[in-house]
CSV table of C-alpha atoms and ligand atoms in Angstrom, one decimal:
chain,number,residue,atom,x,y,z
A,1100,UNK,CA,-106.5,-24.6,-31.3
A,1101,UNK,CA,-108.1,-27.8,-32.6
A,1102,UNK,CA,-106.7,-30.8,-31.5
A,1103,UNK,CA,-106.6,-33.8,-34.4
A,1104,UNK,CA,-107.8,-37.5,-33.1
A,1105,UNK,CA,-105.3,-40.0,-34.9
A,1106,UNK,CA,-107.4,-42.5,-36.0
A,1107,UNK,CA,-104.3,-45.6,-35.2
A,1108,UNK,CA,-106.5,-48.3,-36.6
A,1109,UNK,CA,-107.3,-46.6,-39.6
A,1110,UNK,CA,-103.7,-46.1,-40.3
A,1111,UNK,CA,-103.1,-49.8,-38.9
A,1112,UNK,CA,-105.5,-51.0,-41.8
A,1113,UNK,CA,-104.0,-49.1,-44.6
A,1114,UNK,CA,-100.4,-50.2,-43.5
A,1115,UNK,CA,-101.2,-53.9,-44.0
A,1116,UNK,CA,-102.9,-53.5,-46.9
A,1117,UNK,CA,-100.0,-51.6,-48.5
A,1118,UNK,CA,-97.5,-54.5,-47.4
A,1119,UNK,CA,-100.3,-57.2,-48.7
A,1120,UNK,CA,-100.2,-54.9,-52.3
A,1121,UNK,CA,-96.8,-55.4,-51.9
A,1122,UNK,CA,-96.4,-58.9,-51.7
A,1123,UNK,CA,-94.7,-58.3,-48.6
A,1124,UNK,CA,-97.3,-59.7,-45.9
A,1125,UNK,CA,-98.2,-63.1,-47.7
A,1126,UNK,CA,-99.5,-65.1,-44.9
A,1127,UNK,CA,-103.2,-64.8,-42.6
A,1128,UNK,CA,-101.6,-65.2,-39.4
A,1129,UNK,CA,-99.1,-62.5,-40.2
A,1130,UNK,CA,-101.9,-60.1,-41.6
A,1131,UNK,CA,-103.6,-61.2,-38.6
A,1132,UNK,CA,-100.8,-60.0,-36.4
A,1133,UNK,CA,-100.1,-56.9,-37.6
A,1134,UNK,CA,-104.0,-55.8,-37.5
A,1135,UNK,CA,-104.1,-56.6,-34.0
A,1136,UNK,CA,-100.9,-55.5,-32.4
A,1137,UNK,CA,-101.0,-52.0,-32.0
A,1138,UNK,CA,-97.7,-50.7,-32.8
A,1139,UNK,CA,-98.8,-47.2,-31.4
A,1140,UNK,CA,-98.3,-48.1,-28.0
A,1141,UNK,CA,-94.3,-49.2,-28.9
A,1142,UNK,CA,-93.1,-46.6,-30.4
A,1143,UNK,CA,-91.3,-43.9,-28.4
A,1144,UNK,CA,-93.5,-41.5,-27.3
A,1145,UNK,CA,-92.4,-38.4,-29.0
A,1146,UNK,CA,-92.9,-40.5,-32.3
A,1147,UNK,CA,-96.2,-42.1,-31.8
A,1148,UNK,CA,-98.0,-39.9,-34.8
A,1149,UNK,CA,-95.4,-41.6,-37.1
A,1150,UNK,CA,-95.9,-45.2,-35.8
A,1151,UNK,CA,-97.6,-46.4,-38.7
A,1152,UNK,CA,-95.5,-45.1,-41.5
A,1153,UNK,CA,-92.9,-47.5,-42.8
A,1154,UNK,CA,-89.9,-46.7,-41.3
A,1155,UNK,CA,-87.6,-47.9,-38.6
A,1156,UNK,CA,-87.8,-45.0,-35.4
A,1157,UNK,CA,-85.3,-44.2,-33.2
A,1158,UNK,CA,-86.7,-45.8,-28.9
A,1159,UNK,CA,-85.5,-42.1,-27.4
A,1160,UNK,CA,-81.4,-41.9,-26.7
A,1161,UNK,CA,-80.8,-45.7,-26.6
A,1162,UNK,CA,-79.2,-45.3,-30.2
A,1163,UNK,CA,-81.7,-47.9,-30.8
A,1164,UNK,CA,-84.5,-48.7,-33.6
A,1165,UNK,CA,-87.7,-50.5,-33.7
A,1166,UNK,CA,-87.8,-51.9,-37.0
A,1167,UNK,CA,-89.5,-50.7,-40.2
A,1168,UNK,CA,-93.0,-52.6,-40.5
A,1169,UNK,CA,-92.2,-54.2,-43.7
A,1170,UNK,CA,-88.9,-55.5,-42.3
A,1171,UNK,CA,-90.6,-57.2,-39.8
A,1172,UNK,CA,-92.7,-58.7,-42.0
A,1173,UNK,CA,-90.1,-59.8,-44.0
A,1174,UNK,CA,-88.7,-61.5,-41.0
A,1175,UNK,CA,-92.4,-62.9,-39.9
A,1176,UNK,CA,-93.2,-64.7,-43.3
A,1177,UNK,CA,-89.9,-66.2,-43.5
A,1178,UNK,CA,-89.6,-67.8,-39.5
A,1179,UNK,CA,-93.2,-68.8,-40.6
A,1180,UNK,CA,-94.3,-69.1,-36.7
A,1181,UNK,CA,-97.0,-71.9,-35.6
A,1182,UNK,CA,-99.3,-71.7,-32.7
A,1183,UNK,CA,-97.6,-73.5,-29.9
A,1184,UNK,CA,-93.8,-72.7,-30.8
A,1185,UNK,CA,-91.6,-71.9,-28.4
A,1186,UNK,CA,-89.3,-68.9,-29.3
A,1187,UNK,CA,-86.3,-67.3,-28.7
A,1188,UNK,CA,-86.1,-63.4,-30.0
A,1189,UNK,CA,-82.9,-61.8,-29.3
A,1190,UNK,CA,-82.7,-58.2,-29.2
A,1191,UNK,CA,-86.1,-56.9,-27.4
A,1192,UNK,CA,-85.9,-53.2,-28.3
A,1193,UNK,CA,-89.6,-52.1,-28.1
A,1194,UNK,CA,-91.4,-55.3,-27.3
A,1195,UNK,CA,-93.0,-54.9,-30.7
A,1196,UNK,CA,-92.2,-57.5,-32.3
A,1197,UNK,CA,-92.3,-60.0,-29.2
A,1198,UNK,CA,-95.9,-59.4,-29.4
A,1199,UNK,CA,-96.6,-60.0,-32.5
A,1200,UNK,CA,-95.0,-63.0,-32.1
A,1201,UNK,CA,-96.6,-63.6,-29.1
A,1202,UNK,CA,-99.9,-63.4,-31.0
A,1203,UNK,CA,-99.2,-65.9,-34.1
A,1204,UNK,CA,-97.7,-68.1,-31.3
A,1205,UNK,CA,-100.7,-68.2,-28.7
A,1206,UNK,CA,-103.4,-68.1,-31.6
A,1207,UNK,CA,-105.5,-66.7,-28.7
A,1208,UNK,CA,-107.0,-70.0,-27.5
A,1209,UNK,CA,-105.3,-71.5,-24.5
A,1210,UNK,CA,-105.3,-75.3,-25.7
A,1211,UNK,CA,-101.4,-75.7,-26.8
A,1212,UNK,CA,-99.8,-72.1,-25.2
A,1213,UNK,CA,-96.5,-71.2,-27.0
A,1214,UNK,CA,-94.1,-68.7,-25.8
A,1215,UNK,CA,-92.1,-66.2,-26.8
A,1216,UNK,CA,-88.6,-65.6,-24.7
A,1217,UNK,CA,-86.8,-62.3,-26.0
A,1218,UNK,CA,-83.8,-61.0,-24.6
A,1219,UNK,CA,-82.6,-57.6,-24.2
A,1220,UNK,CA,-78.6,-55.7,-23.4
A,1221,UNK,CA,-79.7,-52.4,-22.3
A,1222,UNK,CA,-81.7,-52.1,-19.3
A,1223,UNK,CA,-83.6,-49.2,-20.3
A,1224,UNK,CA,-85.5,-50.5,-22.8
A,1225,UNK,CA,-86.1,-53.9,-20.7
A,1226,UNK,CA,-88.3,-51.7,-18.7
A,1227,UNK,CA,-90.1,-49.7,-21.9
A,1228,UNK,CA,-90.9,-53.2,-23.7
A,1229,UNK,CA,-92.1,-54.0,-20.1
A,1230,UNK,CA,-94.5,-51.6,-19.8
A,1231,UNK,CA,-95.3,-51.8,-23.5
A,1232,UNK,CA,-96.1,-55.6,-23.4
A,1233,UNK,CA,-98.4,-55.4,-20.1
A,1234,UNK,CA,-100.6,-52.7,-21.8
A,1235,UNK,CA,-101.3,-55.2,-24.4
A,1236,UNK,CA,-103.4,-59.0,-23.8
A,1237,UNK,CA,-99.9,-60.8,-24.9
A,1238,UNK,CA,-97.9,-60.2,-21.5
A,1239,UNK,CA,-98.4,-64.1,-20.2
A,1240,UNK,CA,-96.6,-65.7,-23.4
A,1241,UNK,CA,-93.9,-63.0,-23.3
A,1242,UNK,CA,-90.8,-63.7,-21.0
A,1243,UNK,CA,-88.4,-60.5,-21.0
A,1244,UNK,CA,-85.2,-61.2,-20.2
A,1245,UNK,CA,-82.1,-58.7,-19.4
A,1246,UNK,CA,-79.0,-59.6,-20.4
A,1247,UNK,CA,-76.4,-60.7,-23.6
A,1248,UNK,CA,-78.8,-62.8,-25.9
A,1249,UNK,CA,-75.2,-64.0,-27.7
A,1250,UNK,CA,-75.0,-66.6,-25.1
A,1251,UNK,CA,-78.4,-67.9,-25.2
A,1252,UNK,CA,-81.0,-68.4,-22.6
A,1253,UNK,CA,-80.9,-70.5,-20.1
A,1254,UNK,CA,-76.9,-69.0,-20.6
A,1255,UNK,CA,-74.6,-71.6,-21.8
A,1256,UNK,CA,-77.3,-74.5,-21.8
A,1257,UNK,CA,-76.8,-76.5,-24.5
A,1258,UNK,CA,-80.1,-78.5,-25.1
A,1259,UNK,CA,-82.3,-78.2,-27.5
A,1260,UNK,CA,-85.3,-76.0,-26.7
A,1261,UNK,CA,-86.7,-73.6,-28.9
A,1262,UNK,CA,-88.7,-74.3,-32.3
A,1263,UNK,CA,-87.6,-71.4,-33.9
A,1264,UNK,CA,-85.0,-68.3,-33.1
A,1265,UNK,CA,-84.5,-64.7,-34.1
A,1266,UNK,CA,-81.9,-62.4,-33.8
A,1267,UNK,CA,-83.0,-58.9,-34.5
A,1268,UNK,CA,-79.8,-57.1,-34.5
A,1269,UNK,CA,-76.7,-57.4,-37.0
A,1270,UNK,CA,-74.7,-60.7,-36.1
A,1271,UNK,CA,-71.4,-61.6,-37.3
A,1272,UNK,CA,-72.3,-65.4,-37.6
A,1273,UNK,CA,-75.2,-67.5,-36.0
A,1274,UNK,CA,-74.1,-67.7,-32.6
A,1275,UNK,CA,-72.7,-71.0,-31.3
A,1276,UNK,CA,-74.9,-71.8,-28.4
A,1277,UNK,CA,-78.5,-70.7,-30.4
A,1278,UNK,CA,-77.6,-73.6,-33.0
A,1279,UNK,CA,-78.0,-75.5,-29.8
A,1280,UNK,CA,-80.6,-74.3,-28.3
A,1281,UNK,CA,-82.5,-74.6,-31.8
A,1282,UNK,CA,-84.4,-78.0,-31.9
A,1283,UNK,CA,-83.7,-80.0,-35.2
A,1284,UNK,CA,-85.6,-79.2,-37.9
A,1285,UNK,CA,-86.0,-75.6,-36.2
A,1286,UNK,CA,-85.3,-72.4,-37.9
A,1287,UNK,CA,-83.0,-69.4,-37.0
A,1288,UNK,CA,-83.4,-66.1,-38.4
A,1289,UNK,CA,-80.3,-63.4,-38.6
A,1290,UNK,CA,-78.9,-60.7,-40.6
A,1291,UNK,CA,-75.7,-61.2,-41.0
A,1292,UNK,CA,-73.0,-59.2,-42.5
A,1293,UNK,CA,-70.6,-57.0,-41.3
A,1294,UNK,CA,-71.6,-53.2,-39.4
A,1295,UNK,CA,-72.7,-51.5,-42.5
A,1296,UNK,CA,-74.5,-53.8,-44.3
A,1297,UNK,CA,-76.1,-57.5,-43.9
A,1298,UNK,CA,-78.2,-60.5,-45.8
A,1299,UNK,CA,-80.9,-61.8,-43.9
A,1300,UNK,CA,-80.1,-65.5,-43.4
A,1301,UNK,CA,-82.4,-68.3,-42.5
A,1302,UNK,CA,-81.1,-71.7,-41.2
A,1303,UNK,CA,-82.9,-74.8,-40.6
A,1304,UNK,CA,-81.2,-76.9,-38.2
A,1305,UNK,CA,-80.4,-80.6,-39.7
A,1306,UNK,CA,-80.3,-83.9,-37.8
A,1307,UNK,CA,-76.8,-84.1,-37.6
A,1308,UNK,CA,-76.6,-80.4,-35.6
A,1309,UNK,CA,-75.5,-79.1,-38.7
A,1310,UNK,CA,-76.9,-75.7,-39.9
A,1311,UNK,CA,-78.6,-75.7,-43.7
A,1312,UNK,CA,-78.5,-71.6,-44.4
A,1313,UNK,CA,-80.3,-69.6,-47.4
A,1314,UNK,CA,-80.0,-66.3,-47.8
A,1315,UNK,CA,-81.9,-63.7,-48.5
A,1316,UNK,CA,-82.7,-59.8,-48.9
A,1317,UNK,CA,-79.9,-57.4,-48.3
A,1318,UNK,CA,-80.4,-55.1,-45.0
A,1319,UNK,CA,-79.5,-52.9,-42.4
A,1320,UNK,CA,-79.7,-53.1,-39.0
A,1321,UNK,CA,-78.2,-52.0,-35.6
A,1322,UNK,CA,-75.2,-54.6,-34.3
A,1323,UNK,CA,-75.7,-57.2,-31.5
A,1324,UNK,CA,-73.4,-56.6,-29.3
A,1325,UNK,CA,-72.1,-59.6,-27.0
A,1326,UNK,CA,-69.6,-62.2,-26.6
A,1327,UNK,CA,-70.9,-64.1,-29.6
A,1328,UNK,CA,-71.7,-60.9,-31.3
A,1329,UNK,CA,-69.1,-57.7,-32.5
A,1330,UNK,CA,-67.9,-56.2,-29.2
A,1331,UNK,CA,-67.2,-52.7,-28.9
B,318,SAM,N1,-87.2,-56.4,-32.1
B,318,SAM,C1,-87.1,-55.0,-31.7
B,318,SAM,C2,-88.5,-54.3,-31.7
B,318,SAM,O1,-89.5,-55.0,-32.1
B,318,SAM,O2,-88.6,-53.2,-31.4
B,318,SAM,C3,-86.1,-54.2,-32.5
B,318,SAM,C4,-84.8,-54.6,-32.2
B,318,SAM,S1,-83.5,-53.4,-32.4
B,318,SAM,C5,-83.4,-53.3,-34.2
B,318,SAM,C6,-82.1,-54.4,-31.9
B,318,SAM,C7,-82.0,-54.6,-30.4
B,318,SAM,O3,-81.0,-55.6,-30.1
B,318,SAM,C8,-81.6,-53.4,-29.6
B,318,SAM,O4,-82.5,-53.0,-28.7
B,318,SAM,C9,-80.3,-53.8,-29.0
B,318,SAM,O5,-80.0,-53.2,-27.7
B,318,SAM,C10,-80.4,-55.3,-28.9
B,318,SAM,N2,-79.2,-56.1,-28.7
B,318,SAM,C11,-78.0,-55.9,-29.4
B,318,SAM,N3,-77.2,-56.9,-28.9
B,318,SAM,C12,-77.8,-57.6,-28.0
B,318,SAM,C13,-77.5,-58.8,-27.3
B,318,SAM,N4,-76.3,-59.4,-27.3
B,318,SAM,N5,-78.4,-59.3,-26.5
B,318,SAM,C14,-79.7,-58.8,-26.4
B,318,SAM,N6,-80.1,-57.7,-27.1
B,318,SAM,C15,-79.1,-57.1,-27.9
């Protein structure tokens, strides 16, 4: 038997430039991103020869995804990262897209280090991202945290410390305590929507702790459970 070679960068290169033909990965530092974060080494392991095809995969028998690619990038264009923000991801899953983050963030020079805090609810896959993110170069500006991301991190702190915010899980609402833990003039990112189906929502955070919201595609994607979230 002849054992095929998967040529993961190959299939890296022709992913981004499908979602650049698309109009779907508009920025460099996302493009950037994407071509070095290799998204091979998050995927469960029985699905690594499908890691580069457009689809969200299921991380073994948590019942949970890692995103499709092009949601992600969705997600990445519009939180429109800098190098040096501090962020706030909720909902771990894989550690893929911490990284990614991790990488627009950090820039790779050490001058004006940002961070990239993400929390997770199910142990399990605590330890996977783990594992995931220290086989990369992005493990020292990602923070993993166990625990309900609904109520923030530091829990229940209500100061204002993080430049941007993501919730990568289904919300009800934006919950109370990210508005603020957002800093003003900061962005949080959510889809929100009911169980079955959600709008991606964007908020800037106005001077007066008030929450200016656009929305945006329709999508689909697995609840966040908590006590600011649905609970089950
Ligand atoms: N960003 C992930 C990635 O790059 O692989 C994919 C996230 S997956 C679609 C949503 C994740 O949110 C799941 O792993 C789920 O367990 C987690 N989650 C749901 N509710 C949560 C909560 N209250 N706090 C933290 N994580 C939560």
């Amino acid at each position: 038997m002849v054992l095929m070679r998967i040529n993961f960068e190959e299939q890296r290169k022709r992913l981004v430039k499908r979602l650049k033909d698309q109009g779907i990965i508009r920025s460099k530092k996302v493009e950037l991103s994407f071509l070095n974060v290799p998204r091979e080494e998050f995927v469960w392991p029985d699905t690594k020869n499908q890691a580069y095809l457009d689809t969200p995969l299921p991380l073994g028998n948590t019942g949970q995804t890692i995103s499709a690619p092009h949601m992600i990038a969705i997600m990445l264009e519009e939180l429109d990262l800098e190098k040096g923000d501090y962020v706030l991801e909720i909902g771990t899953g894989s550690g893929y897209n911490a990284a990614l983050m991790a990488y627009i963030v950090s820039d790779g020079k050490k001058e004006r280090k940002g961070k990239v805090i993400t929390i997770e609810r199910i142990k399990d896959l605590v330890t996977f991202a783990e594992n995931n993110i220290n086989r990369t170069t992005f493990s020292e500006y990602v923070k993993i945290v166990y625990g309900d991301g609904t109520i923030g991190y530091p829990p229940y702190e209500e100061n204002e410390i993080y430049d941007k915010i993501i919730i990568t899980a289904a919300a009800p609402r934006f919950p109370r305590i990210l508005i603020k833990q957002l800093k003003v003039g900061g962005t949080i990112l959510a889809p929100i929507g009911d169980l079955f189906a959600q709008t991606l929502t964007k908020g800037i955070k106005r001077v007066n702790g008030t929450i200016d919201i656009k929305e945006d595609i329709e999508c689909i994607f697995v609840p966040l459970i908590g006590e600011d979230g649905y609970k089950f």
